[in-house]
């Protein structure tokens, strides 16, 4: 279990408690789930992945997803073999949630460069924020047959005490699919920002990454895996004490 898994493990333990206590909710479509509202974890931004004994970040998929994100294309051609993207795409096979397009593209206002320039101008700025979602998503998430309401709210960067810190806010995250795929991207962006800032702040060090998820959840089909992660990792921690 790596450092990010250790940081997240208490959240899986809490979800497992909710499963045992039958604190289970049901969506309008019938899907049952357990949930933590306002879940928080402090992650190691220098580590890309989340690796438990029971489940690890899928490296091959992350490589493919990164290639697609950096293409900045809304079209899912590069990930068309991945069920979730085909499921949520519109009739033109396009989605809202190409995070590379949201972060790096001119079409979405060059947000990475804007944040970089803010921090280069003023290391103590509070305006260094990459905004992923938008008010119009309430109307655009299901346009042309799509089903893609962007899950990430923002990544907010701060330089304090010669360290680059980041706070990431998410509307929603599935703890089995989303967590293992989202964190590598967030850390790629943070690491890219750190490297770019070193042109001026040559001794700048990595700080903390605080992840805040408004709904950290697991669906019924994954209850056994959540329990396995929580129970096996708890045993592993005790063994190594």
PDB file of C-alpha atoms in Angstrom:
ATOM      1  CA  UNK A   1       0.000   0.000   0.000  1.00  0.00           C
ATOM      2  CA  UNK A   2       1.536   3.318  -1.028  1.00  0.00           C
ATOM      3  CA  UNK A   3       1.314   6.712   0.675  1.00  0.00           C
ATOM      4  CA  UNK A   4      -1.835   7.807  -1.138  1.00  0.00           C
ATOM      5  CA  UNK A   5      -3.590   4.570  -0.240  1.00  0.00           C
ATOM      6  CA  UNK A   6      -2.660   5.109   3.416  1.00  0.00           C
ATOM      7  CA  UNK A   7      -4.144   8.621   3.277  1.00  0.00           C
ATOM      8  CA  UNK A   8      -7.374   7.380   1.731  1.00  0.00           C
ATOM      9  CA  UNK A   9      -7.770   4.233   3.798  1.00  0.00           C
ATOM     10  CA  UNK A  10      -9.838   5.903   6.581  1.00  0.00           C
ATOM     11  CA  UNK A  11     -12.447   6.851   3.977  1.00  0.00           C
ATOM     12  CA  UNK A  12     -12.831   3.242   2.858  1.00  0.00           C
ATOM     13  CA  UNK A  13     -13.127   2.191   6.491  1.00  0.00           C
ATOM     14  CA  UNK A  14     -15.949   4.704   6.948  1.00  0.00           C
ATOM     15  CA  UNK A  15     -17.729   3.468   3.820  1.00  0.00           C
ATOM     16  CA  UNK A  16     -17.362  -0.063   5.120  1.00  0.00           C
ATOM     17  CA  UNK A  17     -18.935   0.985   8.414  1.00  0.00           C
ATOM     18  CA  UNK A  18     -21.835   2.458   6.473  1.00  0.00           C
ATOM     19  CA  UNK A  19     -22.259  -0.829   4.609  1.00  0.00           C
ATOM     20  CA  UNK A  20     -22.265  -2.811   7.861  1.00  0.00           C
ATOM     21  CA  UNK A  21     -24.731  -0.376   9.429  1.00  0.00           C
ATOM     22  CA  UNK A  22     -26.988  -0.496   6.336  1.00  0.00           C
ATOM     23  CA  UNK A  23     -26.660   3.264   5.802  1.00  0.00           C
ATOM     24  CA  UNK A  24     -27.537   2.735   2.171  1.00  0.00           C
ATOM     25  CA  UNK A  25     -29.263   5.122  -0.223  1.00  0.00           C
ATOM     26  CA  UNK A  26     -30.991   4.564  -3.537  1.00  0.00           C
ATOM     27  CA  UNK A  27     -30.934   6.708  -6.652  1.00  0.00           C
ATOM     28  CA  UNK A  28     -33.996   7.299  -8.812  1.00  0.00           C
ATOM     29  CA  UNK A  29     -32.697   4.675 -11.254  1.00  0.00           C
ATOM     30  CA  UNK A  30     -32.607   2.059  -8.495  1.00  0.00           C
ATOM     31  CA  UNK A  31     -28.828   1.981  -7.917  1.00  0.00           C
ATOM     32  CA  UNK A  32     -27.960   1.576  -4.246  1.00  0.00           C
ATOM     33  CA  UNK A  33     -24.894   3.240  -2.732  1.00  0.00           C
ATOM     34  CA  UNK A  34     -23.084   4.269   0.436  1.00  0.00           C
ATOM     35  CA  UNK A  35     -21.569   7.713   0.766  1.00  0.00           C
ATOM     36  CA  UNK A  36     -19.424  10.129   2.750  1.00  0.00           C
ATOM     37  CA  UNK A  37     -20.312  13.796   2.402  1.00  0.00           C
ATOM     38  CA  UNK A  38     -17.400  16.229   2.469  1.00  0.00           C
ATOM     39  CA  UNK A  39     -14.703  13.543   2.486  1.00  0.00           C
ATOM     40  CA  UNK A  40     -11.139  14.837   2.849  1.00  0.00           C
ATOM     41  CA  UNK A  41      -7.655  13.415   2.435  1.00  0.00           C
ATOM     42  CA  UNK A  42      -4.138  14.866   2.344  1.00  0.00           C
ATOM     43  CA  UNK A  43      -2.291  13.191  -0.526  1.00  0.00           C
ATOM     44  CA  UNK A  44       1.327  12.929  -1.643  1.00  0.00           C
ATOM     45  CA  UNK A  45       1.449  14.964  -4.839  1.00  0.00           C
ATOM     46  CA  UNK A  46       4.804  13.429  -5.814  1.00  0.00           C
ATOM     47  CA  UNK A  47       3.150   9.988  -6.109  1.00  0.00           C
ATOM     48  CA  UNK A  48       0.901   9.604  -9.155  1.00  0.00           C
ATOM     49  CA  UNK A  49      -0.962   6.467  -8.181  1.00  0.00           C
ATOM     50  CA  UNK A  50      -3.216   4.944  -5.541  1.00  0.00           C
ATOM     51  CA  UNK A  51      -2.161   1.377  -4.755  1.00  0.00           C
ATOM     52  CA  UNK A  52      -3.923  -0.798  -2.205  1.00  0.00           C
ATOM     53  CA  UNK A  53      -3.217  -4.512  -1.974  1.00  0.00           C
ATOM     54  CA  UNK A  54      -6.725  -5.242  -3.229  1.00  0.00           C
ATOM     55  CA  UNK A  55      -6.891  -2.659  -5.999  1.00  0.00           C
ATOM     56  CA  UNK A  56      -4.280  -0.561  -7.782  1.00  0.00           C
ATOM     57  CA  UNK A  57      -4.383   2.278 -10.263  1.00  0.00           C
ATOM     58  CA  UNK A  58      -4.584   0.693 -13.752  1.00  0.00           C
ATOM     59  CA  UNK A  59      -1.362   1.949 -15.377  1.00  0.00           C
ATOM     60  CA  UNK A  60      -2.236   1.015 -18.955  1.00  0.00           C
ATOM     61  CA  UNK A  61      -5.556   2.821 -18.793  1.00  0.00           C
ATOM     62  CA  UNK A  62      -4.031   5.907 -17.159  1.00  0.00           C
ATOM     63  CA  UNK A  63      -1.464   6.093 -19.968  1.00  0.00           C
ATOM     64  CA  UNK A  64      -4.248   5.922 -22.554  1.00  0.00           C
ATOM     65  CA  UNK A  65      -6.389   8.443 -20.687  1.00  0.00           C
ATOM     66  CA  UNK A  66      -3.465  10.871 -20.370  1.00  0.00           C
ATOM     67  CA  UNK A  67      -2.820  10.641 -24.111  1.00  0.00           C
ATOM     68  CA  UNK A  68      -6.478  11.447 -24.748  1.00  0.00           C
ATOM     69  CA  UNK A  69      -6.572  14.292 -22.209  1.00  0.00           C
ATOM     70  CA  UNK A  70      -3.478  15.880 -23.732  1.00  0.00           C
ATOM     71  CA  UNK A  71      -5.062  15.679 -27.182  1.00  0.00           C
ATOM     72  CA  UNK A  72      -7.619  18.188 -25.771  1.00  0.00           C
ATOM     73  CA  UNK A  73     -10.307  16.591 -27.919  1.00  0.00           C
ATOM     74  CA  UNK A  74     -13.892  16.158 -26.742  1.00  0.00           C
ATOM     75  CA  UNK A  75     -14.219  13.171 -29.067  1.00  0.00           C
ATOM     76  CA  UNK A  76     -13.758   9.818 -27.331  1.00  0.00           C
ATOM     77  CA  UNK A  77     -12.030   8.080 -30.261  1.00  0.00           C
ATOM     78  CA  UNK A  78      -8.836   7.441 -28.263  1.00  0.00           C
ATOM     79  CA  UNK A  79     -10.790   5.824 -25.406  1.00  0.00           C
ATOM     80  CA  UNK A  80     -13.735   4.418 -27.340  1.00  0.00           C
ATOM     81  CA  UNK A  81     -13.045   0.916 -26.013  1.00  0.00           C
ATOM     82  CA  UNK A  82     -13.640   2.101 -22.437  1.00  0.00           C
ATOM     83  CA  UNK A  83     -17.266   1.435 -21.525  1.00  0.00           C
ATOM     84  CA  UNK A  84     -17.897   4.481 -19.339  1.00  0.00           C
ATOM     85  CA  UNK A  85     -16.856   6.992 -21.985  1.00  0.00           C
ATOM     86  CA  UNK A  86     -19.013   5.344 -24.659  1.00  0.00           C
ATOM     87  CA  UNK A  87     -21.884   5.259 -22.184  1.00  0.00           C
ATOM     88  CA  UNK A  88     -21.846   8.977 -21.326  1.00  0.00           C
ATOM     89  CA  UNK A  89     -20.893  10.396 -24.765  1.00  0.00           C
ATOM     90  CA  UNK A  90     -23.408  12.245 -26.928  1.00  0.00           C
ATOM     91  CA  UNK A  91     -24.572  11.218 -30.399  1.00  0.00           C
ATOM     92  CA  UNK A  92     -21.425  12.812 -31.855  1.00  0.00           C
ATOM     93  CA  UNK A  93     -19.264  10.686 -29.507  1.00  0.00           C
ATOM     94  CA  UNK A  94     -18.216  13.776 -27.569  1.00  0.00           C
ATOM     95  CA  UNK A  95     -18.089  14.441 -23.813  1.00  0.00           C
ATOM     96  CA  UNK A  96     -17.656  17.419 -21.503  1.00  0.00           C
ATOM     97  CA  UNK A  97     -15.072  15.786 -19.264  1.00  0.00           C
ATOM     98  CA  UNK A  98     -11.870  15.744 -21.259  1.00  0.00           C
ATOM     99  CA  UNK A  99      -9.876  17.228 -18.387  1.00  0.00           C
ATOM    100  CA  UNK A 100      -6.939  18.108 -20.602  1.00  0.00           C
ATOM    101  CA  UNK A 101      -9.203  20.295 -22.705  1.00  0.00           C
ATOM    102  CA  UNK A 102     -10.623  21.940 -19.585  1.00  0.00           C
ATOM    103  CA  UNK A 103      -7.169  22.635 -18.119  1.00  0.00           C
ATOM    104  CA  UNK A 104      -4.883  23.304 -21.086  1.00  0.00           C
ATOM    105  CA  UNK A 105      -6.898  24.363 -24.136  1.00  0.00           C
ATOM    106  CA  UNK A 106      -7.217  27.823 -25.582  1.00  0.00           C
ATOM    107  CA  UNK A 107     -10.883  27.009 -26.152  1.00  0.00           C
ATOM    108  CA  UNK A 108     -11.338  26.820 -22.370  1.00  0.00           C
ATOM    109  CA  UNK A 109      -9.376  30.001 -21.648  1.00  0.00           C
ATOM    110  CA  UNK A 110      -5.815  28.645 -21.182  1.00  0.00           C
ATOM    111  CA  UNK A 111      -6.437  27.976 -17.516  1.00  0.00           C
ATOM    112  CA  UNK A 112      -3.128  26.276 -16.748  1.00  0.00           C
ATOM    113  CA  UNK A 113      -1.181  29.206 -18.209  1.00  0.00           C
ATOM    114  CA  UNK A 114      -3.404  31.718 -16.441  1.00  0.00           C
ATOM    115  CA  UNK A 115      -2.695  30.090 -13.085  1.00  0.00           C
ATOM    116  CA  UNK A 116       1.007  29.810 -13.853  1.00  0.00           C
ATOM    117  CA  UNK A 117       1.198  33.510 -14.729  1.00  0.00           C
ATOM    118  CA  UNK A 118      -0.724  34.487 -11.588  1.00  0.00           C
ATOM    119  CA  UNK A 119       1.763  32.598  -9.426  1.00  0.00           C
ATOM    120  CA  UNK A 120       4.764  33.973 -11.305  1.00  0.00           C
ATOM    121  CA  UNK A 121       3.448  37.510 -10.800  1.00  0.00           C
ATOM    122  CA  UNK A 122       2.574  37.064  -7.123  1.00  0.00           C
ATOM    123  CA  UNK A 123       3.550  33.972  -5.162  1.00  0.00           C
ATOM    124  CA  UNK A 124       0.914  34.769  -2.533  1.00  0.00           C
ATOM    125  CA  UNK A 125      -1.995  35.187  -4.927  1.00  0.00           C
ATOM    126  CA  UNK A 126      -5.343  33.619  -4.069  1.00  0.00           C
ATOM    127  CA  UNK A 127      -6.514  33.715  -7.679  1.00  0.00           C
ATOM    128  CA  UNK A 128      -4.525  30.735  -8.978  1.00  0.00           C
ATOM    129  CA  UNK A 129      -7.506  28.491  -9.626  1.00  0.00           C
ATOM    130  CA  UNK A 130      -8.288  26.103 -12.484  1.00  0.00           C
ATOM    131  CA  UNK A 131     -12.074  25.816 -12.805  1.00  0.00           C
ATOM    132  CA  UNK A 132     -13.263  22.554 -14.342  1.00  0.00           C
ATOM    133  CA  UNK A 133     -17.026  22.888 -14.265  1.00  0.00           C
ATOM    134  CA  UNK A 134     -19.264  25.752 -15.384  1.00  0.00           C
ATOM    135  CA  UNK A 135     -22.798  27.026 -14.653  1.00  0.00           C
ATOM    136  CA  UNK A 136     -24.043  25.893 -18.052  1.00  0.00           C
ATOM    137  CA  UNK A 137     -23.302  22.255 -17.189  1.00  0.00           C
ATOM    138  CA  UNK A 138     -26.832  22.059 -15.756  1.00  0.00           C
ATOM    139  CA  UNK A 139     -28.070  22.322 -19.347  1.00  0.00           C
ATOM    140  CA  UNK A 140     -25.151  20.809 -21.245  1.00  0.00           C
ATOM    141  CA  UNK A 141     -24.640  17.582 -19.295  1.00  0.00           C
ATOM    142  CA  UNK A 142     -27.390  15.774 -21.194  1.00  0.00           C
ATOM    143  CA  UNK A 143     -27.405  17.634 -24.493  1.00  0.00           C
ATOM    144  CA  UNK A 144     -27.484  15.543 -27.694  1.00  0.00           C
ATOM    145  CA  UNK A 145     -28.054  12.374 -25.691  1.00  0.00           C
ATOM    146  CA  UNK A 146     -25.038  12.752 -23.400  1.00  0.00           C
ATOM    147  CA  UNK A 147     -24.875  12.033 -19.670  1.00  0.00           C
ATOM    148  CA  UNK A 148     -21.746  13.848 -18.502  1.00  0.00           C
ATOM    149  CA  UNK A 149     -22.025  16.262 -15.582  1.00  0.00           C
ATOM    150  CA  UNK A 150     -18.387  17.242 -14.851  1.00  0.00           C
ATOM    151  CA  UNK A 151     -17.279  15.756 -11.511  1.00  0.00           C
ATOM    152  CA  UNK A 152     -14.419  18.118 -10.615  1.00  0.00           C
ATOM    153  CA  UNK A 153     -15.065  21.654  -9.416  1.00  0.00           C
ATOM    154  CA  UNK A 154     -11.577  23.153  -9.274  1.00  0.00           C
ATOM    155  CA  UNK A 155      -7.886  22.855  -8.465  1.00  0.00           C
ATOM    156  CA  UNK A 156      -6.635  25.808  -6.411  1.00  0.00           C
ATOM    157  CA  UNK A 157      -2.891  26.447  -6.082  1.00  0.00           C
ATOM    158  CA  UNK A 158      -1.000  28.266  -3.331  1.00  0.00           C
ATOM    159  CA  UNK A 159       2.685  28.954  -2.738  1.00  0.00           C
ATOM    160  CA  UNK A 160       3.310  29.169   0.989  1.00  0.00           C
ATOM    161  CA  UNK A 161       6.594  28.697   2.879  1.00  0.00           C
ATOM    162  CA  UNK A 162       8.344  27.914  -0.412  1.00  0.00           C
ATOM    163  CA  UNK A 163       6.011  24.982  -1.094  1.00  0.00           C
ATOM    164  CA  UNK A 164       3.417  24.488  -3.830  1.00  0.00           C
ATOM    165  CA  UNK A 165       0.144  23.368  -2.264  1.00  0.00           C
ATOM    166  CA  UNK A 166      -3.066  22.439  -4.020  1.00  0.00           C
ATOM    167  CA  UNK A 167      -6.671  22.039  -2.921  1.00  0.00           C
ATOM    168  CA  UNK A 168      -8.871  20.025  -5.264  1.00  0.00           C
ATOM    169  CA  UNK A 169     -12.656  20.124  -4.937  1.00  0.00           C
ATOM    170  CA  UNK A 170     -14.886  17.480  -6.477  1.00  0.00           C
ATOM    171  CA  UNK A 171     -18.647  17.373  -6.765  1.00  0.00           C
ATOM    172  CA  UNK A 172     -18.656  13.579  -6.832  1.00  0.00           C
ATOM    173  CA  UNK A 173     -16.243  10.652  -6.949  1.00  0.00           C
ATOM    174  CA  UNK A 174     -16.835   6.919  -7.260  1.00  0.00           C
ATOM    175  CA  UNK A 175     -14.323   5.377  -4.842  1.00  0.00           C
ATOM    176  CA  UNK A 176     -13.596   2.385  -7.082  1.00  0.00           C
ATOM    177  CA  UNK A 177     -13.400   3.859 -10.570  1.00  0.00           C
ATOM    178  CA  UNK A 178     -13.017   7.593  -9.986  1.00  0.00           C
ATOM    179  CA  UNK A 179     -10.483   7.679  -7.163  1.00  0.00           C
ATOM    180  CA  UNK A 180      -7.917   5.477  -8.870  1.00  0.00           C
ATOM    181  CA  UNK A 181      -8.216   7.363 -12.182  1.00  0.00           C
ATOM    182  CA  UNK A 182      -8.703  10.962 -11.011  1.00  0.00           C
ATOM    183  CA  UNK A 183      -5.749  11.269  -8.639  1.00  0.00           C
ATOM    184  CA  UNK A 184      -3.081  10.480 -11.272  1.00  0.00           C
ATOM    185  CA  UNK A 185      -4.477  13.309 -13.402  1.00  0.00           C
ATOM    186  CA  UNK A 186      -4.631  15.799 -10.534  1.00  0.00           C
ATOM    187  CA  UNK A 187      -1.053  14.970  -9.606  1.00  0.00           C
ATOM    188  CA  UNK A 188       0.084  15.241 -13.205  1.00  0.00           C
ATOM    189  CA  UNK A 189      -1.314  18.791 -13.288  1.00  0.00           C
ATOM    190  CA  UNK A 190       0.266  19.673  -9.930  1.00  0.00           C
ATOM    191  CA  UNK A 191       3.639  18.256 -10.943  1.00  0.00           C
ATOM    192  CA  UNK A 192       3.462  20.116 -14.263  1.00  0.00           C
ATOM    193  CA  UNK A 193       2.707  23.353 -12.423  1.00  0.00           C
ATOM    194  CA  UNK A 194       5.597  22.763 -10.024  1.00  0.00           C
ATOM    195  CA  UNK A 195       8.029  22.203 -12.889  1.00  0.00           C
ATOM    196  CA  UNK A 196       6.833  25.319 -14.727  1.00  0.00           C
ATOM    197  CA  UNK A 197       7.109  27.475 -11.597  1.00  0.00           C
ATOM    198  CA  UNK A 198      10.712  26.471 -11.053  1.00  0.00           C
ATOM    199  CA  UNK A 199      11.714  28.831 -13.872  1.00  0.00           C
ATOM    200  CA  UNK A 200      11.324  31.570 -11.250  1.00  0.00           C
ATOM    201  CA  UNK A 201      11.192  29.738  -7.924  1.00  0.00           C
ATOM    202  CA  UNK A 202      14.127  27.391  -8.386  1.00  0.00           C
ATOM    203  CA  UNK A 203      14.019  26.024  -4.835  1.00  0.00           C
ATOM    204  CA  UNK A 204      10.226  25.563  -4.719  1.00  0.00           C
ATOM    205  CA  UNK A 205       9.296  22.295  -3.020  1.00  0.00           C
ATOM    206  CA  UNK A 206       6.214  20.080  -3.322  1.00  0.00           C
ATOM    207  CA  UNK A 207       3.692  20.818  -0.600  1.00  0.00           C
ATOM    208  CA  UNK A 208       0.442  19.053   0.220  1.00  0.00           C
ATOM    209  CA  UNK A 209      -2.497  18.108  -1.964  1.00  0.00           C
ATOM    210  CA  UNK A 210      -5.795  18.314  -0.122  1.00  0.00           C
ATOM    211  CA  UNK A 211      -8.603  16.457  -1.879  1.00  0.00           C
ATOM    212  CA  UNK A 212     -12.160  17.358  -0.865  1.00  0.00           C
ATOM    213  CA  UNK A 213     -14.968  15.239  -2.314  1.00  0.00           C
ATOM    214  CA  UNK A 214     -18.536  16.377  -1.674  1.00  0.00           C
ATOM    215  CA  UNK A 215     -19.874  12.866  -2.367  1.00  0.00           C
ATOM    216  CA  UNK A 216     -17.343  10.056  -1.959  1.00  0.00           C
ATOM    217  CA  UNK A 217     -19.370   6.965  -2.717  1.00  0.00           C
ATOM    218  CA  UNK A 218     -19.517   3.297  -3.678  1.00  0.00           C
ATOM    219  CA  UNK A 219     -22.272   1.437  -5.515  1.00  0.00           C
ATOM    220  CA  UNK A 220     -23.709  -1.861  -4.299  1.00  0.00           C
ATOM    221  CA  UNK A 221     -21.835  -3.869  -6.936  1.00  0.00           C
ATOM    222  CA  UNK A 222     -18.597  -2.747  -5.255  1.00  0.00           C
ATOM    223  CA  UNK A 223     -19.569  -3.226  -1.600  1.00  0.00           C
ATOM    224  CA  UNK A 224     -17.533  -6.425  -1.269  1.00  0.00           C
ATOM    225  CA  UNK A 225     -14.463  -4.763  -2.777  1.00  0.00           C
ATOM    226  CA  UNK A 226     -14.810  -1.741  -0.478  1.00  0.00           C
ATOM    227  CA  UNK A 227     -15.025  -4.099   2.504  1.00  0.00           C
ATOM    228  CA  UNK A 228     -12.025  -6.037   1.281  1.00  0.00           C
ATOM    229  CA  UNK A 229      -9.956  -2.861   0.881  1.00  0.00           C
ATOM    230  CA  UNK A 230     -10.952  -1.581   4.322  1.00  0.00           C
ATOM    231  CA  UNK A 231     -10.447  -4.840   6.180  1.00  0.00           C
ATOM    232  CA  UNK A 232      -7.294  -6.044   4.420  1.00  0.00           C
ATOM    233  CA  UNK A 233      -5.585  -2.674   4.631  1.00  0.00           C
ATOM    234  CA  UNK A 234      -6.497  -2.299   8.295  1.00  0.00           C
ATOM    235  CA  UNK A 235      -4.883  -5.683   8.958  1.00  0.00           C
ATOM    236  CA  UNK A 236      -1.848  -4.669   6.888  1.00  0.00           C
ATOM    237  CA  UNK A 237      -1.401  -1.449   8.881  1.00  0.00           C
ATOM    238  CA  UNK A 238      -1.547  -3.295  12.195  1.00  0.00           C
ATOM    239  CA  UNK A 239       0.899  -5.919  10.960  1.00  0.00           C
ATOM    240  CA  UNK A 240       3.464  -3.240  10.080  1.00  0.00           C
ATOM    241  CA  UNK A 241       3.134  -1.206  13.288  1.00  0.00           C
TER     242      UNK A 241
END
